[in-house]
Structures are given as C-alpha cells and as structure tokens.
Amino acid sequence: WNEANPMKDGTPVAEKIVRDDGIELGNKDNLFQGIVVAVVAANDADGFFGPLDNITIQQTKRGCIQECFGCEAQSEYRIYPGEVEQGKKRDQSVPQIGHLLEESGFCVRLCCAEMRPFNMPLTVGKPEAKNGPFGPTVVNYVKPWTFPICCTLNLQALAIVPVPGVPLLAGNYNVPCCCALPKINTVNSDGAVLGSTEYLCDTFLAVPKFLVRDEHATPQYLVRPDTCCFGCCIVCKCGGRGARSVYVPFYIRDPETKEPVNAAGNGDEKAMINKVW
C-alpha cells in the first residue's frame, strides 16, 4: 500500500503492489482490486474471494467456430465481482478480477472431449492479450482422466441378443456412468491438494449434483438444485430481466442434512450458484 498516495473520494487507493520476490503485480486505481492482488501476493487462495458476497463467472466465446467443426475448444472464463450477467446491461467499469483458461492438448479434446484431463489455472486480473501474459496464479483446477456423465451405446452394434418376439430398437442410447465420474482437484502452487469437487450419481439421474471435499477428502458441501416430482426433476426459477428471466439455483447444502446453508454475512439468504441463460 502506498500511504503517501492521495485519497480518492475519501477512500485510500491501492497503487503499486509488489510481491516479496520483487515481482510487480501492477498499478491499481481500485481499492478492491488492490486488496485482491495483495491477498494473492500472500498466496492466500481462500482470501481471493474472501472480501466478496458474490461473484460472476462468464464463459467466453473462445473456439466457437472450432467447435462447429466437431472439435472441443479450450474452455475460458472471466471472473467479476458482484452480479455481472450475460443478457443484463453491465457497467463497463466493473473490473475483471480473475481469469480461467483450460490447458489441454488438441488430440485429447478432439478424440476424448468428455473424458479429457486438463489443468485450469486461476490467475489474477485480466490478461494483457488473448494468450497472455496472465497474472499471478492463485490455484490450479486439475481434472484427471474420467468417464463422462453418460456413455452413448448402440445396441445393434453391440450385438445384444434381443428377447424373442421383442424387436431390438435401432439408434443410440445414453446410459449413465456411475463410476470414475468427472472430478476436479484444487491444487495450490506447491502441488498440495486443497480439496476436490466431484459429480455424484444416484437414483435421481436427471438431477445434477456435486460433492465438495476438503484436503482430507471429508465431505464439506453438497451442491444441488431444488427438485420436484419426488426428487426426479429440477425446479427452475422465473422472473427478472435479461439472464434472470429463467435460471437454475444450485444451493450449497450440508452434506448430511441436505439443507441449504446460509450465505456468510447475508442473514437468512441461502448460499447458491445460479446457472443463468
């Protein structure tokens, strides 16, 4: 912090931030940006999102033409403080505080798109160009090889013997996989696993759900939307403008009671992840 820096609207401004190893992280004219960068400089992954009540993660259009030709592109996301949603007028002064760009090979994305492993570093701020350089890395999200959520089977191609008198239906069928499901580990700069998030398979196959574990593999949270029809269907929310016209809230729940937990510092408001259109 530059204590000699003049006040801006009664608020001290974060200027030049330098890590202990001498690397300059940039000049910031926004108080929150300065706090974020200072926290990352201390290699505190928990503190990166600590000052925020909510964040918005937006996927970019990177590789959309490539995917039209059947090849999965690298996934890329931008992170903003507060609710900054597609389909909703955005204040252009809102700073991008984080960036996510998948690191994976072309061949695995082409041949094993849904099973592929990748590394996705969370970096600070907005990259200077499309392919970097990027800001300091907070943590890495590492996905190993896994099965997809569903496998596509062709019964005729598998030469399954039909029941006498019952015709064998032609076409492809999506069959749920219930082992080696997608999982992402959160890894710090030293290679230590801080936790993981994995997709869960149970009897309610149409309802996506995720289990969050800590570094000791102890369940911490269950992330799942509300359901109806005896737990078989997702409950969508309607009402609002733009991206809020239809959305699916994934509530962060206690893994034992399955009840939503309260958001920190927001009274009775429930902690959630909103999937907006």
C-alpha positions as a printed Julia matrix, in Angstrom:
277×3 Matrix{Float64}:
   0.0     0.0     0.0
   1.25    3.48   -0.83
   0.35    5.54    2.23
   1.52    8.7     0.5
  -0.99    8.24   -2.29
  -3.78   10.84   -2.18
  -7.3     9.87   -1.18
  -9.89    9.28   -3.87
 -13.45   10.11   -2.82
 -12.4     9.6     0.78
 -11.01    6.12    0.07
  -7.29    5.22    0.0
  -6.23    3.96   -3.4
  -4.07    0.88   -3.9
  -1.17    1.72   -6.2
   1.93   -0.3    -6.95
   1.73   -3.82   -5.45
   4.99   -5.81   -5.3
   5.42   -9.4    -4.13
   8.13  -10.43   -1.69
  10.15  -11.85   -4.59
  10.2    -8.43   -6.27
   7.63   -9.14   -8.98
   5.42   -6.12   -9.61
   1.78   -7.11   -9.91
   0.65   -3.83  -11.44
  -0.79   -0.44  -10.6
  -4.36   -0.47   -9.34
  -6.7     2.51   -9.06
  -9.43    0.48   -7.42
  -9.5    -0.36   -3.73
 -10.97   -3.83   -4.17
  -8.52   -4.76   -6.94
  -5.67   -3.78   -4.68
  -6.99   -5.95   -1.85
  -7.35   -8.94   -4.19
  -3.85   -8.61   -5.61
  -2.35   -8.14   -2.17
  -4.09  -11.28   -0.94
  -2.83  -13.31   -3.89
   0.66  -11.96   -3.33
   0.48  -13.64    0.06
  -0.53  -16.88   -1.71
  -3.82  -16.99    0.21
  -6.3   -18.81   -2.07
  -9.12  -18.55    0.46
  -8.68  -14.82    0.65
  -9.05  -14.29   -3.1
 -12.84  -14.42   -2.82
 -12.99  -13.57    0.87
 -14.0    -9.89    0.57
 -16.9   -10.7    -1.78
 -20.53  -11.58   -1.12
 -20.91  -12.91   -4.67
 -19.02  -13.28   -7.93
 -19.93  -13.85  -11.57
 -18.15  -16.34  -13.82
 -18.77  -15.88  -17.55
 -17.64  -18.28  -20.25
 -16.16  -16.6   -23.32
 -16.81  -17.42  -26.98
 -13.29  -18.73  -27.44
 -13.19  -21.51  -30.06
 -16.89  -21.34  -31.01
 -16.08  -21.69  -34.73
 -13.74  -24.59  -33.97
 -16.5   -26.4   -32.09
 -18.84  -26.01  -35.08
 -16.45  -28.39  -36.9
 -16.64  -31.01  -34.15
 -13.53  -30.26  -32.1
 -13.85  -29.21  -28.48
 -12.04  -25.92  -27.82
 -10.24  -24.78  -24.69
 -12.72  -23.53  -22.09
 -12.16  -19.96  -20.96
 -13.88  -17.95  -18.23
 -13.77  -14.43  -16.82
 -14.46  -13.67  -13.16
 -16.09  -10.42  -12.0
 -17.07   -9.17   -8.54
 -20.81   -8.99   -7.88
 -23.6    -9.98  -10.24
 -22.46   -9.22  -13.78
 -24.53  -11.44  -16.04
 -24.91  -12.03  -19.77
 -28.15  -10.6   -21.06
 -28.06   -7.81  -18.49
 -26.65   -4.34  -19.02
 -23.21   -4.26  -17.44
 -21.35   -1.33  -16.0
 -18.16   -1.32  -18.08
 -16.17   -0.04  -15.09
 -16.56   -3.39  -13.31
 -13.03   -4.85  -13.17
 -12.2    -8.4   -14.16
 -10.61   -9.85  -11.04
  -9.77  -13.34  -12.28
  -9.28  -15.45  -15.38
  -9.53  -19.17  -16.15
  -8.13  -20.8   -19.31
  -8.01  -24.55  -19.86
  -4.65  -26.15  -20.61
  -5.08  -29.38  -22.58
  -3.86  -31.0   -25.79
  -5.63  -30.73  -29.13
  -5.74  -34.52  -29.65
  -7.42  -35.31  -26.33
 -10.02  -32.57  -26.94
 -10.67  -33.99  -30.42
 -10.86  -37.69  -29.53
 -11.85  -37.72  -25.84
 -13.68  -34.43  -25.32
 -15.81  -35.51  -22.36
 -13.15  -37.69  -20.73
 -10.11  -35.47  -21.18
  -7.79  -34.37  -18.39
  -6.83  -30.71  -18.11
  -5.29  -28.07  -15.9
  -7.09  -24.74  -15.46
  -5.12  -22.12  -13.51
  -6.97  -19.32  -11.77
  -4.96  -16.15  -12.45
  -5.37  -12.62  -11.15
  -6.91   -9.86  -13.23
  -7.38   -9.55  -16.97
  -4.73  -11.0   -19.32
  -2.88   -8.5   -21.48
  -3.75  -10.44  -24.64
  -5.81  -13.47  -25.71
  -2.98  -15.9   -25.0
  -1.33  -14.0   -22.18
   0.72  -12.99  -20.4
  -1.5   -13.75  -17.45
  -1.46  -12.54  -13.88
  -0.12  -14.5   -10.89
  -1.65  -17.93  -10.34
  -3.84  -18.36   -7.27
  -4.65  -22.08   -7.56
  -4.9   -24.74  -10.27
  -8.02  -26.75  -11.04
  -6.82  -30.15  -12.21
  -9.1   -32.74  -13.82
  -7.78  -36.31  -14.29
  -8.98  -38.81  -16.89
 -12.59  -39.79  -16.1
 -15.65  -41.32  -17.68
 -18.26  -38.88  -19.0
 -21.56  -38.45  -17.17
 -23.28  -40.58  -19.83
 -21.97  -43.09  -22.36
 -23.62  -43.47  -25.78
 -24.34  -47.07  -26.74
 -25.67  -48.61  -29.94
 -27.45  -51.85  -29.09
 -27.24  -53.24  -32.6
 -23.54  -52.53  -32.84
 -23.02  -54.35  -29.54
 -24.78  -57.41  -30.99
 -27.06  -57.76  -27.98
 -29.36  -60.76  -28.31
 -32.96  -59.5   -28.19
 -35.76  -61.11  -26.25
 -37.8   -63.42  -28.51
 -40.71  -61.53  -30.01
 -39.36  -58.13  -28.93
 -37.68  -56.14  -31.72
 -34.29  -54.62  -30.98
 -34.65  -50.85  -31.2
 -32.22  -49.11  -33.53
 -30.3   -45.97  -32.66
 -28.03  -44.67  -29.92
 -28.9   -44.64  -26.24
 -27.37  -42.55  -23.45
 -26.52  -44.76  -20.5
 -25.44  -43.1   -17.19
 -21.96  -43.87  -15.9
 -21.8   -44.43  -12.15
 -18.07  -44.83  -11.61
 -14.97  -42.73  -12.35
 -17.21  -39.7   -12.85
 -15.85  -36.2   -13.56
 -13.79  -34.77  -10.73
 -11.69  -31.62  -10.33
  -8.97  -31.2    -7.72
  -7.99  -27.78   -6.39
  -4.2   -27.64   -6.14
  -2.01  -24.83   -4.79
   1.29  -23.63   -6.22
   3.19  -26.18   -4.14
   1.23  -29.09   -5.61
  -0.77  -29.76   -2.45
  -4.43  -30.7    -2.92
  -6.7   -28.21   -1.15
  -9.94  -30.02   -1.96
 -11.99  -31.51   -4.77
 -15.38  -31.38   -6.44
 -16.93  -34.49   -7.97
 -20.1   -35.33   -9.84
 -22.46  -37.65   -7.95
 -24.52  -40.48   -9.39
 -27.62  -41.72   -7.57
 -31.13  -42.92   -8.37
 -32.22  -39.43   -9.49
 -30.28  -39.39  -12.75
 -31.91  -36.26  -14.21
 -30.75  -34.07  -11.33
 -27.1   -32.94  -11.48
 -25.35  -32.77   -8.14
 -21.81  -32.27   -6.88
 -19.94  -33.15   -3.69
 -17.24  -30.79   -2.41
 -14.5   -32.33   -0.25
 -11.66  -30.77    1.74
  -7.98  -31.71    1.63
  -8.69  -34.76    3.81
 -11.44  -35.99    1.41
 -14.06  -35.18    4.05
 -17.38  -34.04    2.52
 -17.98  -30.35    3.15
 -20.85  -29.36    0.86
 -23.44  -30.85   -1.43
 -24.31  -28.63   -4.41
 -27.75  -29.43   -5.86
 -30.84  -27.58   -7.12
 -34.25  -27.92   -5.55
 -36.37  -30.71   -7.03
 -39.97  -31.68   -7.65
 -41.82  -34.84   -8.75
 -40.45  -36.81   -5.78
 -36.91  -35.62   -6.45
 -36.84  -36.56  -10.13
 -36.88  -33.1   -11.78
 -35.11  -29.77  -11.37
 -37.02  -26.71  -10.16
 -36.24  -23.68  -12.33
 -36.78  -20.1   -11.2
 -38.53  -17.48  -13.34
 -38.9   -13.75  -13.03
 -36.45  -10.97  -13.6
 -34.83   -9.26  -16.54
 -32.3   -10.5   -19.04
 -30.37  -13.51  -17.78
 -32.65  -13.65  -14.73
 -35.76  -14.48  -16.79
 -35.08  -18.21  -16.31
 -32.33  -19.6   -14.11
 -31.46  -22.67  -12.02
 -30.15  -22.05   -8.48
 -27.79  -24.77   -7.26
 -27.96  -24.47   -3.47
 -24.89  -25.16   -1.37
 -26.05  -27.68    1.22
 -24.94  -29.53    4.29
 -23.82  -32.98    3.04
 -25.58  -34.76    5.91
 -28.91  -32.93    6.27
 -29.13  -31.83    2.57
 -30.44  -28.47    3.81
 -29.12  -25.24    2.22
 -26.56  -23.34    4.27
 -26.78  -19.61    4.87
 -24.55  -17.25    2.94
 -21.89  -15.67    5.14
 -22.81  -12.17    6.21
 -26.21  -12.18    4.46
 -28.57  -13.16    7.24
 -31.04  -15.79    6.12
 -30.09  -15.66    2.43
 -29.07  -19.08    1.15
 -25.66  -19.71   -0.4
 -26.09  -20.76   -4.03
 -24.67  -20.94   -7.52
 -27.06  -19.53  -10.12
 -26.89  -21.01  -13.61
 -28.28  -18.27  -15.85
 -29.03  -18.34  -19.56
